[in-house]
Coordinates of C-alpha atoms in Angstrom, one line a residue:
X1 CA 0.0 0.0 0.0
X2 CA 1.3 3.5 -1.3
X3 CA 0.4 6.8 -0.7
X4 CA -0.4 10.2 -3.3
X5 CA -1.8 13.7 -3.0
X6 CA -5.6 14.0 -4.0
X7 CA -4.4 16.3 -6.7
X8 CA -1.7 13.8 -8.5
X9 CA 1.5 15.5 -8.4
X10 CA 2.7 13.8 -6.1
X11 CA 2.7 9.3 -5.8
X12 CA 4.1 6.4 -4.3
X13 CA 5.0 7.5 -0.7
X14 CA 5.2 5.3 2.3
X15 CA 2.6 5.0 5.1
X16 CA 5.0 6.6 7.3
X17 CA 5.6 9.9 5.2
X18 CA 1.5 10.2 4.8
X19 CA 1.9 10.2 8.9
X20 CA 4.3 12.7 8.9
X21 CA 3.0 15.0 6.9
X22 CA -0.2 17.1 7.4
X23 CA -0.3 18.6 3.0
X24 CA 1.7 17.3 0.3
X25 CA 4.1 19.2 -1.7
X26 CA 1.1 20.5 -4.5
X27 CA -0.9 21.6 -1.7
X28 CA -3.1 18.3 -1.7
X29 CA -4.0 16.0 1.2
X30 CA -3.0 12.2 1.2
X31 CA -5.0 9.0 -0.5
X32 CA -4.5 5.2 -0.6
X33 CA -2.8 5.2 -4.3
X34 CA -6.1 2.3 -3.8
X35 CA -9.1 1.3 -1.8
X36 CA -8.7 -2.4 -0.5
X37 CA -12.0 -4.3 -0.7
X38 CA -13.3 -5.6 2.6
X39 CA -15.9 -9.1 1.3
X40 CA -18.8 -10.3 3.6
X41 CA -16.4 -13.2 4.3
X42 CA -14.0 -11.1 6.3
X43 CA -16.3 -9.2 7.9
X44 CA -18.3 -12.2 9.1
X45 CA -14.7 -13.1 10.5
X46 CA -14.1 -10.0 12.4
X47 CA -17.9 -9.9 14.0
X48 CA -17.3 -10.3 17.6
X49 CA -14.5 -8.9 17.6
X50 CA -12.9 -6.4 20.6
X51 CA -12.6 -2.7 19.1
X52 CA -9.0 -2.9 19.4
X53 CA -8.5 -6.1 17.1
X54 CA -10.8 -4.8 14.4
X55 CA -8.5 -1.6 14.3
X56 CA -5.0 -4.1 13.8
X57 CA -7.0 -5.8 11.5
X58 CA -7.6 -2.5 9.5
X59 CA -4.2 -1.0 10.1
X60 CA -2.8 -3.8 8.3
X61 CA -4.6 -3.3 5.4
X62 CA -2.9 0.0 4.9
X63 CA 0.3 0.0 6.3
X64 CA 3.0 -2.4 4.5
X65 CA 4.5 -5.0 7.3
X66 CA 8.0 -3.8 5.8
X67 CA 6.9 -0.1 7.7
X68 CA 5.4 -1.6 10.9
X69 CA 6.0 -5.4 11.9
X70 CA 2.6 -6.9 13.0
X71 CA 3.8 -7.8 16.1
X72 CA 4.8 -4.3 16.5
X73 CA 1.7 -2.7 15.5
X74 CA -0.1 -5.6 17.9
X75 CA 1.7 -4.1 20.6
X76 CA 1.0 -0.1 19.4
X77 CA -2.7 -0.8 19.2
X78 CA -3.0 -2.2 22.6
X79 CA -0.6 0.4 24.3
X80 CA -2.8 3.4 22.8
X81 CA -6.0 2.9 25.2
X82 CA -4.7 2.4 28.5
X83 CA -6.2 5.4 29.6
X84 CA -9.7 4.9 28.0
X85 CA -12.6 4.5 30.8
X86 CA -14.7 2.2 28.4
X87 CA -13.4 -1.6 28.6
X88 CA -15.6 -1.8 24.7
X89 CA -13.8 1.5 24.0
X90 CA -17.4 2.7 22.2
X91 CA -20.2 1.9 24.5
X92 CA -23.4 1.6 21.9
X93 CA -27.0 2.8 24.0
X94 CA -30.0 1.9 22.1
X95 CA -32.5 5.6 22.8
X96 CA -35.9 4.2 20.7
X97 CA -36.5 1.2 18.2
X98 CA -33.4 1.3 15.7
X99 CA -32.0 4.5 17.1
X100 CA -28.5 4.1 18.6
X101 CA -26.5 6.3 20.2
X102 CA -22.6 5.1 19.9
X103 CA -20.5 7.1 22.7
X104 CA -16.8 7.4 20.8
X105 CA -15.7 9.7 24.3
X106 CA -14.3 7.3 26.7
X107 CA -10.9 8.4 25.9
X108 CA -8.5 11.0 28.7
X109 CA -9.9 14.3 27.3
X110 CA -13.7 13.0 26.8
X111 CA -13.8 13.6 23.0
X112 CA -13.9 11.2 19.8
X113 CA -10.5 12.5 18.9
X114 CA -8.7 10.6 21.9
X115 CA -9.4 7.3 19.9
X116 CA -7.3 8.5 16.9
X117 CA -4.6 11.0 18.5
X118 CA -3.2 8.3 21.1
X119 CA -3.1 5.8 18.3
X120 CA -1.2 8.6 16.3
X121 CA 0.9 9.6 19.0
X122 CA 2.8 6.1 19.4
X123 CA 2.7 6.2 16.0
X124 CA 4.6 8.6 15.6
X125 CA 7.3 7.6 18.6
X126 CA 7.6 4.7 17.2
X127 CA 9.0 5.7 13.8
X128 CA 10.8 8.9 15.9
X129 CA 12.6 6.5 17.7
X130 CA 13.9 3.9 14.8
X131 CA 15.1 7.3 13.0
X132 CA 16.1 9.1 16.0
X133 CA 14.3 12.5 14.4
X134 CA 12.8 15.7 16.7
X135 CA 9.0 17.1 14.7
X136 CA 7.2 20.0 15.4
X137 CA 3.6 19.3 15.4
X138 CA 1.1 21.9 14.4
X139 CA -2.4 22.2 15.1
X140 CA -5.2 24.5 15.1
X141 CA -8.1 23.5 17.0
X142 CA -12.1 24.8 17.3
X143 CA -12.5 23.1 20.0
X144 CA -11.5 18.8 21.0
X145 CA -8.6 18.5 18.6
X146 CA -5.9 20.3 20.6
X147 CA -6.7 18.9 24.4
X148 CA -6.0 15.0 22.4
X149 CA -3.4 16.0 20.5
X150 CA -1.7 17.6 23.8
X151 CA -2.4 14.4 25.6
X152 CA -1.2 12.2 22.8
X153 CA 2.3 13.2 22.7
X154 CA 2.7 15.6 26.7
X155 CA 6.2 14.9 27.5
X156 CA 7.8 13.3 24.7
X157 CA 11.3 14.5 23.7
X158 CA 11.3 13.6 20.4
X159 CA 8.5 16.0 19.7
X160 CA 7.2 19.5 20.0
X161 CA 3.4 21.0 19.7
X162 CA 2.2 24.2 19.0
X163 CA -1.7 24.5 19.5
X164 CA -3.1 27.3 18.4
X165 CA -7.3 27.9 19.3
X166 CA -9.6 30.8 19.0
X167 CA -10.0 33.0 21.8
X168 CA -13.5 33.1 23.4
X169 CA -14.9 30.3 21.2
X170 CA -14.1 27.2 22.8
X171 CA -15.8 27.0 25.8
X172 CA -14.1 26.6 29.3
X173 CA -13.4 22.9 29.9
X174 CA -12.0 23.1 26.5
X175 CA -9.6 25.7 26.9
X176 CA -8.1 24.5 30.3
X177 CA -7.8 21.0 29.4
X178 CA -5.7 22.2 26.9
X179 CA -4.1 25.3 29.1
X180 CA -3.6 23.2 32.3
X181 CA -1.0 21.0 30.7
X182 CA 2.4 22.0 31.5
X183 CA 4.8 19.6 29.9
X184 CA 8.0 21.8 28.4
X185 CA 7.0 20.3 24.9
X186 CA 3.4 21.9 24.7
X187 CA 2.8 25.6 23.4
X188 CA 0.1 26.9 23.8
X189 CA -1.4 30.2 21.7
X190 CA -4.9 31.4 22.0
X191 CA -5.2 33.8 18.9
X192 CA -8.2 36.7 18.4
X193 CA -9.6 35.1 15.2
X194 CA -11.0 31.8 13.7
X195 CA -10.0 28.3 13.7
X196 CA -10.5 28.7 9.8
X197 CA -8.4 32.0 10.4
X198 CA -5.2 30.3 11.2
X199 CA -6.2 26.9 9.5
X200 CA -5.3 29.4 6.8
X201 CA -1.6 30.0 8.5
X202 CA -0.9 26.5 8.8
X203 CA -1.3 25.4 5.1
X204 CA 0.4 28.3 4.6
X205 CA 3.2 27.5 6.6
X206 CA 3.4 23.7 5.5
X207 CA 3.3 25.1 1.3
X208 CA 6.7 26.5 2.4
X209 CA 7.9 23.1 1.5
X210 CA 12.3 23.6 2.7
X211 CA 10.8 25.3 5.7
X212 CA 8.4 22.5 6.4
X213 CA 11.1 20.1 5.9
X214 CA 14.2 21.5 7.5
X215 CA 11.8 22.3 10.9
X216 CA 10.1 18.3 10.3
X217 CA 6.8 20.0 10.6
X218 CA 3.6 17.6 11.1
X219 CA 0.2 18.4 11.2
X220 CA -2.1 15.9 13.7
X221 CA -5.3 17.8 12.7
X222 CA -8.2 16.1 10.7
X223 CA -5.7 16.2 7.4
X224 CA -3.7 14.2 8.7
X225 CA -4.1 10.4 7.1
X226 CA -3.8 8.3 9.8
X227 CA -6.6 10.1 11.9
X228 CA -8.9 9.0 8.9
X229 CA -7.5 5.6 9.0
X230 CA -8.2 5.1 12.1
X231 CA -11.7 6.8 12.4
X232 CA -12.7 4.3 9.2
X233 CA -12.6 1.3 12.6
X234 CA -15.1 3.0 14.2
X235 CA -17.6 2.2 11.8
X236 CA -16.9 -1.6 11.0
X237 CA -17.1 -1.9 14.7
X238 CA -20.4 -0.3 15.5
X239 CA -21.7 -1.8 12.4
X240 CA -20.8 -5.4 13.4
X241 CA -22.0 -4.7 17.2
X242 CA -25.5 -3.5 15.6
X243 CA -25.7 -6.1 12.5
X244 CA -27.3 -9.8 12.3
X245 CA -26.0 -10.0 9.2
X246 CA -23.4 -8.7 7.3
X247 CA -25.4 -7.3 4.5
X248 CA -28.1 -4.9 6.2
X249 CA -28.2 -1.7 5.8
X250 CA -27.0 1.2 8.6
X251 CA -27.3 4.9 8.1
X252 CA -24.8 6.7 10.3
X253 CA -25.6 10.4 11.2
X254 CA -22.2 12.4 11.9
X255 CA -21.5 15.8 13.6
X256 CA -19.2 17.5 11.3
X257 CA -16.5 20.1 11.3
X258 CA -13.4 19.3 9.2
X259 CA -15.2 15.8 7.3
X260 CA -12.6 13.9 8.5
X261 CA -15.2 11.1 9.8
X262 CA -17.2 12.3 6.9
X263 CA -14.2 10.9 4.8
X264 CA -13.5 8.0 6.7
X265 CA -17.3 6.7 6.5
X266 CA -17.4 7.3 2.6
X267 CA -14.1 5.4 2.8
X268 CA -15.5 2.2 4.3
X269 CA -18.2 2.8 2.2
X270 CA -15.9 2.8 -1.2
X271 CA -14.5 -0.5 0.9
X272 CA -17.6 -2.4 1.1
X273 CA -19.2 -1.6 4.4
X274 CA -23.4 -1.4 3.8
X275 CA -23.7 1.8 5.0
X276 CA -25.1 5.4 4.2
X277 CA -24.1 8.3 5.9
X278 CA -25.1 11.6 6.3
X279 CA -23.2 14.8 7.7
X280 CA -24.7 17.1 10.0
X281 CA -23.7 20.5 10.6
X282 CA -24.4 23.7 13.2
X283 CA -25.0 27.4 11.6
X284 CA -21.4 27.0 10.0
X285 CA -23.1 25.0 6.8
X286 CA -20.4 25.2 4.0
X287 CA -21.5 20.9 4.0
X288 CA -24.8 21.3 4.0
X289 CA -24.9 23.3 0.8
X290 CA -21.7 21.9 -0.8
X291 CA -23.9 18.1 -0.8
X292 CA -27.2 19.5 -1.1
X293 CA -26.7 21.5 -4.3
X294 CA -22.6 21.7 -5.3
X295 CA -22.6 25.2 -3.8
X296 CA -18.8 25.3 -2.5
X297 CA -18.7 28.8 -0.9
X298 CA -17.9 30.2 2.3
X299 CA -19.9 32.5 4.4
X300 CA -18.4 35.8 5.3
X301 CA -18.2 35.4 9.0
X302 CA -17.9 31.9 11.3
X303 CA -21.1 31.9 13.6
X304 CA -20.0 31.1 17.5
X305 CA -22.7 28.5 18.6
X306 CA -23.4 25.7 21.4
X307 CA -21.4 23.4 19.2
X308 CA -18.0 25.1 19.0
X309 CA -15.7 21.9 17.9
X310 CA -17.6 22.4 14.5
X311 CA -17.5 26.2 14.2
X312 CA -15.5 25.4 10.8
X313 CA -16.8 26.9 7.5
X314 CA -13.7 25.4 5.3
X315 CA -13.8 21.7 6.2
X316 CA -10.0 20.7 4.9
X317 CA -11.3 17.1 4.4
X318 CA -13.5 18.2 1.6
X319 CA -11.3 16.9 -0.6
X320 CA -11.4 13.9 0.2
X321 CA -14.8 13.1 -0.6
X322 CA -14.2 15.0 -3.5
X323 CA -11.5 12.9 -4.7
X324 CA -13.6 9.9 -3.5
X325 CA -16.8 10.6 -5.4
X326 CA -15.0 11.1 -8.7
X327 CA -13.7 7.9 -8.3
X328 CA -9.9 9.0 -7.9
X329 CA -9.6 11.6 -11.2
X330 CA -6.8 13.8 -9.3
X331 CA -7.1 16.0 -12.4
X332 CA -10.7 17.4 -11.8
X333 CA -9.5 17.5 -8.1
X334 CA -7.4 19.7 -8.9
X335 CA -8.7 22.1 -10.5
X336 CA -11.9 22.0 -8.2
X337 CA -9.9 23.1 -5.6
X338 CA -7.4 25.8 -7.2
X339 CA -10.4 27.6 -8.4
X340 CA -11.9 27.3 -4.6
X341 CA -9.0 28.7 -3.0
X342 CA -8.9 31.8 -5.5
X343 CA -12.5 32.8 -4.8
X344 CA -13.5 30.5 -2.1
X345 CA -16.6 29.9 -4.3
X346 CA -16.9 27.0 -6.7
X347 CA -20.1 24.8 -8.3
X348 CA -19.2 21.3 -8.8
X349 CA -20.3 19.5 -11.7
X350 CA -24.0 18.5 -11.3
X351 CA -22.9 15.0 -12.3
X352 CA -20.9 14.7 -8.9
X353 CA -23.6 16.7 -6.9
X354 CA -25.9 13.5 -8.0
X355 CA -22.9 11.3 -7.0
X356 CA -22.6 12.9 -4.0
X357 CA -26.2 12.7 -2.9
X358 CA -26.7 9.2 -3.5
X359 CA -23.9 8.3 -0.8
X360 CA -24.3 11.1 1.6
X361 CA -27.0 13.4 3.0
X362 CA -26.5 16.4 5.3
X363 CA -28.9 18.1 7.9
X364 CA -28.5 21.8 9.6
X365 CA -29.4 22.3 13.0
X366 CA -29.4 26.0 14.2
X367 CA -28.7 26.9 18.3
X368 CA -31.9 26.5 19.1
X369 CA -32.6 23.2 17.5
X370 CA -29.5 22.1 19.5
X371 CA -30.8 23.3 22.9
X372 CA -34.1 21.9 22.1
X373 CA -33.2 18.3 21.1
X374 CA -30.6 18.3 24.2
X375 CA -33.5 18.6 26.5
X376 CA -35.7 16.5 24.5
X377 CA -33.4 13.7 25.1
X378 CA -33.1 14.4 28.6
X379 CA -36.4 14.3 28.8
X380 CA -37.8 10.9 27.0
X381 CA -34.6 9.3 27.9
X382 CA -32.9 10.3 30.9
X383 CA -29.4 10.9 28.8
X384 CA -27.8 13.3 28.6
X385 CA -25.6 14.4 24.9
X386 CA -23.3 17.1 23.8
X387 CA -24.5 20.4 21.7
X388 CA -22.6 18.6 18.7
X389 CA -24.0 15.1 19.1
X390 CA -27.6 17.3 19.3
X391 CA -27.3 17.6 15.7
X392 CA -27.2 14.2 14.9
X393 CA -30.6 13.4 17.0
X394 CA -32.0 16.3 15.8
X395 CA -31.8 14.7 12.7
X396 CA -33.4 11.7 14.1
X397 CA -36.0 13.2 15.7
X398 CA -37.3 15.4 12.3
X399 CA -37.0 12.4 10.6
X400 CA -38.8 10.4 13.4
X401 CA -42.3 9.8 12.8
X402 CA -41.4 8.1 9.5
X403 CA -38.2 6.3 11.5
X404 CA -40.3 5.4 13.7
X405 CA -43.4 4.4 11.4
X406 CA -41.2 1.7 9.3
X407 CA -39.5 0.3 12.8
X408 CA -43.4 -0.6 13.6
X409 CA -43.5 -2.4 10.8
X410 CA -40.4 -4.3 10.1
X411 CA -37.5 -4.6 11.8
X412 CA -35.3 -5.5 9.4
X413 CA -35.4 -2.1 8.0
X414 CA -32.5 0.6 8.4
X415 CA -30.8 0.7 12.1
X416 CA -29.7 4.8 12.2
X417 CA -26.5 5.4 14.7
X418 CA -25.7 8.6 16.1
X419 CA -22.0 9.5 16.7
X420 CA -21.3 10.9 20.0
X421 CA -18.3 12.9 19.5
X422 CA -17.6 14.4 23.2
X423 CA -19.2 13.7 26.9
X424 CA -21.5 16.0 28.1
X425 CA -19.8 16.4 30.7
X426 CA -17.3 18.8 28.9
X427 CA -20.5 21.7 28.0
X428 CA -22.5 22.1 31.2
X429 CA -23.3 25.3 29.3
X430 CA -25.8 23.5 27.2
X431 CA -27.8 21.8 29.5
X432 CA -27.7 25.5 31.7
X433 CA -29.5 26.5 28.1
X434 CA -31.6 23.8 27.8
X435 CA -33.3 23.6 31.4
X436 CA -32.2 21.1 32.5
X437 CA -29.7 19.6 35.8
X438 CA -26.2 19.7 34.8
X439 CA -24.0 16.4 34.1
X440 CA -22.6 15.1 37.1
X441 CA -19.4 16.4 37.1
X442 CA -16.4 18.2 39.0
X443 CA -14.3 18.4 35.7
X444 CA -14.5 22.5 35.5
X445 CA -13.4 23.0 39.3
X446 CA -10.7 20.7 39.1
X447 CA -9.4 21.5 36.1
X448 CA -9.5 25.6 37.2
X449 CA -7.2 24.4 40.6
X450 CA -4.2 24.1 38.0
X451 CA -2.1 26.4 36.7
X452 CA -2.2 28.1 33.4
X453 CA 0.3 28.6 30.5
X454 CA -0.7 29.7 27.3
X455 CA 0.8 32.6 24.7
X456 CA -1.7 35.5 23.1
X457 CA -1.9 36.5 19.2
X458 CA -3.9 39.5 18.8
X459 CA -5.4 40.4 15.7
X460 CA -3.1 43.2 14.3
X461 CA 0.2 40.7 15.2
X462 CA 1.7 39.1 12.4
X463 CA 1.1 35.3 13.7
X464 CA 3.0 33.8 10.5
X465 CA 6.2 35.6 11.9
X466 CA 5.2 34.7 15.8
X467 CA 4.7 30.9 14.9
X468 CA 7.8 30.6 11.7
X469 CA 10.2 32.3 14.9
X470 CA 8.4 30.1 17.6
X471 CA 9.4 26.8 15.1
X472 CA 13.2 28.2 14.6
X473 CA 13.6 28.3 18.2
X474 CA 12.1 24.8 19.3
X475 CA 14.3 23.3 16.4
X476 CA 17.3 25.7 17.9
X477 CA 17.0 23.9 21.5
X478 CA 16.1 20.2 20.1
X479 CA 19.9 20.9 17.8
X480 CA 22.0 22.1 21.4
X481 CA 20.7 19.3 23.1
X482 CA 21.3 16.6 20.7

């Protein structure tokens, strides 16, 4: 299994440079070069299968044995979720008839991201190690991805990580699980703009290719491959958890910011997983019209709302999907994108926009919609879900009297699974807004007890000199202590 950019230029790179690198040299993310097939015999193998094995068993699909010895990645897999309160890793709760609920936030920092970053993280040590390298890790976060990332690799010599969030739009768990942590190899920078503002700055940065390369620059953030890879297990898993058989048919509905699990599930999809998926998005709805009608354009401002991990108008794994749904042509990819990043408006061909609708569906739910389905849950069931997992059940629940109306009558028919992608416990905000008791939980006041280190862009600075200077000095100290 090889490696390429989704726009052609460039091929045949090793699993571990895909890892290492967040963009490819022609400003492309990376592919498999192809799609392994997974038949109904193999996954009839895997069903009853831990979480963990399932993941090996994909892993080796995609990374060649001469990279990673299977013993090796064995032992990588089962070292990554030591710290993961969930003995099934993804607890699945069943909320009405064929309505499931599948809770991916059992990992240290209570978000969906925890199941790919500590996978990444030894990862990445592992190949550090063999090569005896020092990376810089870059990522910009709305919201869950920098507390993981932090987590993944706190304390590690081999590697640095700058985190850069928005200030005043995470919320406050968010910002002091990520704040709190004061290992010498995480920097912290809270910056007066967008997450798409300096998502901006980092593929800037990483298109400076020497620089990139002699500072061994990495990106951990939805971009990067092996996240994808490793959100593609979370599907076969619940799907064999929910499944009788191997060919019914499950529609997973997926809070969205960057598409990375967007990707992954139209990945599994292209692999031969029975699935359908569709994407659901807050206010921020560049997703909702880019599948809906081809309309790839950004709004003028990024709304703050209840769910602020998906405060993202330009969702970098975009193209992905595109490169997906046009079966692999780089060349249209390409240009697709070029002409986006000029005017950050393009129409797509109304031959993929009916491509794209018959493998994915999207579904916008505005503040309110998220307040109101959080209490609604609350209320017929007791549970209690995140603002960003409230716009997959609200989804559910407009779709519900006809959901519910085919489950009466068969139930053979479609099981729908809602991704949980954080603990409620991390936005006691949202059920302030909704009415209704807070989560159980001490997690702000503890987390507040600890100290705080964290750097401050302003607006007017010029945060492509700050973090460029901030990158020569780490690499400075690694070099005068090597």
């Amino acid at each position: 299994m090889l490696y390429k950019s989704t726009r052609g230029n460039v091929e045949n790179c090793k699993f571990e440079e895909a890892l290492f690198s967040g963009f490819t040299e022609d400003g492309g993310p990376f592919v498999p070069s192809e799609i392994p097939l997974i038949s109904e015999q193999q996954l009839v193998s895997w069903k009853g299968q831990p979480y963990r094995k399932i993941l090996n068993n994909l892993l080796e699909l995609y990374i060649q044995e001469s990279e990673i010895s299977r013993n090796d990645l064995e032992r990588i897999v089962e070292n990554s979720f030591k710290n993961f309160s969930a003995p099934d890793m993804v607890p699945i709760k069943e909320l009405y008839s064929g309505v499931y609920v599948a809770e991916l936030f059992h990992g240290p920092t209570l978000a969906f991201k925890d199941l790919s970053l500590s996978i990444i993280g030894n990862l990445l040590s592992y190949f550090l190690t063999r090569r005896r390298r020092h990376i810089i890790i870059l990522v910009a976060t709305s919201g869950d991805t920098g507390s993981a990332a932090i987590q993944s690799v706190a304390g590690l010599d081999s590697i640095d990580i700058i985190v850069l969030y928005p200030k005043n739009r995470c919320n406050k768990i968010q910002e002091l699980q990520m704040v709190t942590v004061q290992d010498r190899n995480v920097h912290c920078f809270t910056v007066d703009g967008t997450s798409d503002d300096f998502d901006h700055l980092i593929q800037h940065i990483f298109a400076d290719w020497n620089f990139a390369k002699e500072h061994n620059l990495c990106s951990i953030n939805s971009i990067n491959w092996a996240r994808v890879l490793v959100q593609v297990a979370h599907y076969i898993y619940i799907y064999l958890k929910l499944c009788v058989h191997v060919d019914e048919m499950v529609e997973f509905v997926v809070p969205t910011g960057g598409c990375g699990h967007i990707s992954a599930g139209m990945l599994v999809q292209k692999m031969g997983l029975p699935i359908r998926i569709t994407a659901t998005v807050n206010m921020n709805d560049f997703v909702h019209h880019a599948v809906t009608d081809g309309n790839m354009s950004l709004q003028q401002t990024v709304h703050k709302t209840l769910a602020s991990s998906m405060d993202i108008q330009v969702p970098l794994n975009f193209e992905r999907i595109l490169y997906i749904i046009s079966d692999g042509d780089c060349s249209k990819v390409k240009v697709w994108m070029e002409e986006f990043g000029e005017n950050h408006v393009n129409q797509l061909p109304k031959n993929i926009t009916e491509k794209l609708h018959k493998v994915l569906k999207s579904f916008r739910a505005d503040n309110l919609t998220i307040v109101s389905t959080i209490k609604r849950c609350w209320t017929e069931n007791k549970y209690y879900i995140c603002p960003h997992t409230a716009t997959s059940l609200a989804y559910i629940y407009h779709n519900f009297k006809e959901i519910l109306s085919k489950w009466s009558a068969s139930s053979s028919v479609t099981k729908y699974v809602c991704l949980a992608t954080a603990s409620p416990a991390k936005f006691p905000e949202a059920a302030d807004a909704a009415g209704i008791p807070r989560p159980d939980s001490h997690l702000e006041e503890e987390l507040q007890q600890l100290p705080t280190r964290c750097d401050y862009m302003r607006k007017e600075d010029d945060w492509n000199d700050i973090i460029r200077k901030k990158i020569c000095q780490l690499t400075s100290l690694y070099n005068k202590k090597e």
